[in-house]
Coordinates of C-alpha atoms in Angstrom, one line a residue:
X2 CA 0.0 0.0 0.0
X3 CA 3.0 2.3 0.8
X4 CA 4.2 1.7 -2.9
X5 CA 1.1 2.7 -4.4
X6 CA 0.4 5.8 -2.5
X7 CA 4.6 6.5 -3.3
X8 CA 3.6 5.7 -7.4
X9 CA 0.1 8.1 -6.9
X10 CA 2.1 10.7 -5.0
X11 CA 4.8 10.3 -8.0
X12 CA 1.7 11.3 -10.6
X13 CA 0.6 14.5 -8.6
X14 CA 4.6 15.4 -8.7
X15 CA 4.3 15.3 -12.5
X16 CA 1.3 17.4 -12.4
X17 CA 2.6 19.9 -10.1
X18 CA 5.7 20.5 -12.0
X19 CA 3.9 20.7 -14.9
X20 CA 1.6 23.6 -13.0
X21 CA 4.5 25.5 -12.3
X22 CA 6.4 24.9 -15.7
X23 CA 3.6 26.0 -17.6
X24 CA 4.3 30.2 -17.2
X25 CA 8.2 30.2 -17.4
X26 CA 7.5 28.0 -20.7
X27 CA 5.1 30.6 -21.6
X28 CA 7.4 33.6 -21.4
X29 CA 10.2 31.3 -23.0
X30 CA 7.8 31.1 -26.3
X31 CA 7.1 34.9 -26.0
X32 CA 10.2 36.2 -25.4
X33 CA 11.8 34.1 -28.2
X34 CA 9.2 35.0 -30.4
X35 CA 9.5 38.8 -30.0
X36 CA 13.3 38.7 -30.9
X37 CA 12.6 36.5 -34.0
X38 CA 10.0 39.1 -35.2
X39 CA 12.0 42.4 -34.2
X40 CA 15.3 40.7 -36.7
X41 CA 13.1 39.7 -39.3
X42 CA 10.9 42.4 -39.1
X43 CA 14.2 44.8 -39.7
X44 CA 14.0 46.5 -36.3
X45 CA 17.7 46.7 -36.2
X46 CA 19.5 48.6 -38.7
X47 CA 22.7 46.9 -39.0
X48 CA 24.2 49.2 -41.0
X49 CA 25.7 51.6 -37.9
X50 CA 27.2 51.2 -34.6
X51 CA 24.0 52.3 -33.1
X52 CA 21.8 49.5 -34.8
X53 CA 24.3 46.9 -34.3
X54 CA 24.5 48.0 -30.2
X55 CA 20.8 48.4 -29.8
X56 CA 20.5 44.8 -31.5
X57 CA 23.2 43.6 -29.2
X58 CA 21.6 44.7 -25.9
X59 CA 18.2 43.8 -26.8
X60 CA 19.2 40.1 -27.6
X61 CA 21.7 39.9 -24.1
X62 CA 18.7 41.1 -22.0
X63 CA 16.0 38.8 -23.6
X64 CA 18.8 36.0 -23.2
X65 CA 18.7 36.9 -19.6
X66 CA 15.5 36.6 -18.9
X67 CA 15.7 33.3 -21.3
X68 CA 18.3 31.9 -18.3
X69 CA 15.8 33.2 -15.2
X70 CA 13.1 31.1 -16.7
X71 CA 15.3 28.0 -17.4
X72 CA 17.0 28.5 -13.6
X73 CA 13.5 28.3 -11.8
X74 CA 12.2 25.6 -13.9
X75 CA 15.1 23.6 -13.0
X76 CA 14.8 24.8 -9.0
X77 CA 11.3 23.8 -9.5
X78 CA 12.8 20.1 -10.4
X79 CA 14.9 20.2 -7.5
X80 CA 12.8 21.2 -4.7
X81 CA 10.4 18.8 -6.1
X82 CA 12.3 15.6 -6.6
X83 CA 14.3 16.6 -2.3
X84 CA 10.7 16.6 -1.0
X85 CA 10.0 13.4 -2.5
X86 CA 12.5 11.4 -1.6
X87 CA 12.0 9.0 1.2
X88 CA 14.4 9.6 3.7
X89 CA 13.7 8.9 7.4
X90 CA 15.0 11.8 8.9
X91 CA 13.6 13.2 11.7
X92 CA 14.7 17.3 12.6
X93 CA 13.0 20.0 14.6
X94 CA 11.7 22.6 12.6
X95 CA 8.8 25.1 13.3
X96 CA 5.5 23.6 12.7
X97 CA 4.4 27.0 10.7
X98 CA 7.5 26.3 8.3
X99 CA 6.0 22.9 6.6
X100 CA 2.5 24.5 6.7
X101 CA 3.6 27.0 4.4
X102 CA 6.2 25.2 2.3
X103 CA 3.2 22.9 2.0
X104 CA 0.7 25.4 0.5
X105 CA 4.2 27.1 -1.7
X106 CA 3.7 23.2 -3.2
X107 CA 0.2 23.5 -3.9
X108 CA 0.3 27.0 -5.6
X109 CA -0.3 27.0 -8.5
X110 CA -3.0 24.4 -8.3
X111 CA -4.7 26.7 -6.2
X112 CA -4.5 29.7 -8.3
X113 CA -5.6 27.6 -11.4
X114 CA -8.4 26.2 -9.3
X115 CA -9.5 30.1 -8.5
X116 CA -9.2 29.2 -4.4
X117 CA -8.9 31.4 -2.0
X118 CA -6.8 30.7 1.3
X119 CA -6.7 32.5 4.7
X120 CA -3.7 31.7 7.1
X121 CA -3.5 32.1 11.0
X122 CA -0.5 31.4 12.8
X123 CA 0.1 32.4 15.9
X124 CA 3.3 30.5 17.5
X125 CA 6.4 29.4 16.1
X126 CA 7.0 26.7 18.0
X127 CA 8.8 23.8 17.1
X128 CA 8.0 19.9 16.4
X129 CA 10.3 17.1 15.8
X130 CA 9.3 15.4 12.4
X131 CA 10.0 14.3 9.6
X132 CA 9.1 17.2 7.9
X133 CA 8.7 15.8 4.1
X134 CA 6.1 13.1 5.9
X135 CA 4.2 15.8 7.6
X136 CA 4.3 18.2 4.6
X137 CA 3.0 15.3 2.4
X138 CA -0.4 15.0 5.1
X139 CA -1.3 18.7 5.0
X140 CA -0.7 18.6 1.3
X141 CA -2.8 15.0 0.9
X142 CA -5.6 17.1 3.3
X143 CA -5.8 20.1 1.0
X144 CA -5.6 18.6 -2.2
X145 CA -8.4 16.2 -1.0
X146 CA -10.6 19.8 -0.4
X147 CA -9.2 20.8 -3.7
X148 CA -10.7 17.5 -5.5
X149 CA -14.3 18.1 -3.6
X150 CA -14.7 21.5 -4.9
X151 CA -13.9 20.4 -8.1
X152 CA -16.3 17.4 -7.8
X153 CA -19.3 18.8 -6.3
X154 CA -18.7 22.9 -8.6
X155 CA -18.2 25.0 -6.1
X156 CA -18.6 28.3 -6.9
X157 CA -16.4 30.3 -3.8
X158 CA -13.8 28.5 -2.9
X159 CA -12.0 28.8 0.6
X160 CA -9.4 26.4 2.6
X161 CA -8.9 28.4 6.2
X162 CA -5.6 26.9 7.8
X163 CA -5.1 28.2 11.2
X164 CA -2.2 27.1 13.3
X165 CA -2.5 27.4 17.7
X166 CA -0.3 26.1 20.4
X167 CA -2.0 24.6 23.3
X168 CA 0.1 23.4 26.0
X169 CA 2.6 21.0 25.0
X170 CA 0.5 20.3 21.8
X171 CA 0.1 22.0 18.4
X172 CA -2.8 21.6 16.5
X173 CA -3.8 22.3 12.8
X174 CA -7.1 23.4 11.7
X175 CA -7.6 23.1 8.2
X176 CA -11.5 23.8 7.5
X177 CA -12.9 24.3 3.8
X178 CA -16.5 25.4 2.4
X179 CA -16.9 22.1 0.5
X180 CA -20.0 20.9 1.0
X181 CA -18.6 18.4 3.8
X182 CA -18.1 14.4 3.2
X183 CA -21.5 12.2 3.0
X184 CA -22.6 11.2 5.8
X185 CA -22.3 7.4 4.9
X186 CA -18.7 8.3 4.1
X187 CA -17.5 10.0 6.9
X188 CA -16.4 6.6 9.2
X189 CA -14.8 5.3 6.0
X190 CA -12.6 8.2 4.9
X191 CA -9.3 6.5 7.0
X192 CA -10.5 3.3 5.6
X193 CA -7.4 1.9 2.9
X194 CA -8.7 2.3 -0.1
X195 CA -12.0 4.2 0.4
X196 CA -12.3 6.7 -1.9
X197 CA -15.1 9.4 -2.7
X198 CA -13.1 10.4 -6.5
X199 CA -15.2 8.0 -9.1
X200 CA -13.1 8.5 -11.8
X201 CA -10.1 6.3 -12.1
X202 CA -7.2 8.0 -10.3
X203 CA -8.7 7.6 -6.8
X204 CA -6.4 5.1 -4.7
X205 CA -8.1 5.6 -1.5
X206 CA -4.8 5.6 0.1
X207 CA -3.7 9.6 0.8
X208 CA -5.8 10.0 4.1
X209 CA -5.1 6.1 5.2
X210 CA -1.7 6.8 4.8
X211 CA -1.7 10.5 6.4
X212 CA -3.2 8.7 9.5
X213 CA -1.1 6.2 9.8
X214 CA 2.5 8.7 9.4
X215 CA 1.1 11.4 12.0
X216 CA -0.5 8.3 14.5
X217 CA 2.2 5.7 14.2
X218 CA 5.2 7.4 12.9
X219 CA 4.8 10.9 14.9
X220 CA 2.8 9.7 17.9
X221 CA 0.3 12.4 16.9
X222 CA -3.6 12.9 16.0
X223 CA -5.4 13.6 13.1
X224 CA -9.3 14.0 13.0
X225 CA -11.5 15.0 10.0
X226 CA -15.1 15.8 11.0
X227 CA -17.9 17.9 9.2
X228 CA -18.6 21.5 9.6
X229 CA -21.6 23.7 8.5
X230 CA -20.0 24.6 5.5
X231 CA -17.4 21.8 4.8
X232 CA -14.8 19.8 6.7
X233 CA -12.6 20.7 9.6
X234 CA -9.4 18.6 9.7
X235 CA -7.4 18.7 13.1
X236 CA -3.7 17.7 12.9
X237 CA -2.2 17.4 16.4
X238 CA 1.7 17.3 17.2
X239 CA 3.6 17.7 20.3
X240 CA 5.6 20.1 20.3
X241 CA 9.3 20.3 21.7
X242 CA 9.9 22.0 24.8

């Protein structure tokens, strides 16, 4: 079961990348398209210094900008393919710095998506974790809200993610204005393979496995329940001292 949530998490790596490939390669096309059209348009008179220098400084900036887009597309590939690797290390980190490395992962889905997310965190406190395997359970939490809007066409779409500190335990709220999970559903939803996507690319496996890294490997909690609105996810760590 590990494998296959490892092979699914693998395809929603390819998608990602893709989301955040698709503008630089965008500006790529433009940028090389406006020189090509400026030269054989004539736009340059080669015939004087001044032509030949304005030529020159428009094609070095444009091949600047050229390298930018190439530099983040390959930093996109490498901060993609560290967080996926599976390495059991365990380092204490601020809780608040995988939440939002967690929703800088998701971005661009959620811009494409039109979704609108509201942040509260108020402490900085720390958790020992592995912070890839606690990243991957926030991200497996929103992307599940992500799908339901998707599934059941909502309109305004909001993910609230609040972070609080109470006592020697942390706790992450993640509510969204989804519609909630079917009543029939909701005792099933840590269930391996239970899934509420019907088309073919539900494993069932992201919240089974979620559960099982924060309550067996982190010696945490992890609730989802339904809200008025949608679901409220809790995500409960203890934090170091």
């Amino acid at each position: 079961m590990y494998q296959q949530q490892r092979f699914s998490q693998i395809g929603e790596m390819l998608s990602m990348i893709a989301h955040q490939w698709r503008l630089p390669l965008s500006h790529i096309g433009t940028t090389t398209l406006v020189a090509q059209m400026k030269i054989e348009l004539g736009k340059f008179d080669f015939t004087n210094k001044e032509g030949l220098q304005e030529c020159k400084e428009f094609t070095l900036e444009k091949l600047k900008n050229i390298t930018n887009y190439v530099t983040n597309m390959s930093e996109t590939i490498d901060e993609f393919s560290d967080f996926y690797k599976h390495e059991n290390i365990t380092c204490v980190v601020p809780l608040v710095d995988v939440i939002q490395k967690s929703i800088q992962m998701l971005l661009p889905l959620i811009h494409s998506e039109a979704i609108f997310i509201k942040t509260s965190f108020n402490t900085d406190a720390r958790v020992s974790v592995n912070r890839n395997e606690i990243s991957q359970v926030i991200i497996n939490i929103i992307k599940n809200s992500i799908d339901n809007f998707k599934r059941k066409e909502i309109q305004n779409r909001i993910i609230e993610i609040e972070l609080l500190e109470m006592d020697e335990l942390l706790k992450v709220i993640i509510k969204d204005n989804g519609g909630g999970i079917e009543k029939d559903h909701i005792n099933k939803i840590f269930d391996p393979y239970f899934s509420q996507k019907y088309e073919k690319n539900g494993k069932g496996l992201g919240l089974y496995m979620s559960k099982v890294i924060v309550e067996n490997y982190h010696k945490g909690e992890l609730h989802i329940s339904n809200s008025f609105e949608g679901i409220i996810c809790e995500l409960v760590l203890r934090r170091v001292v």
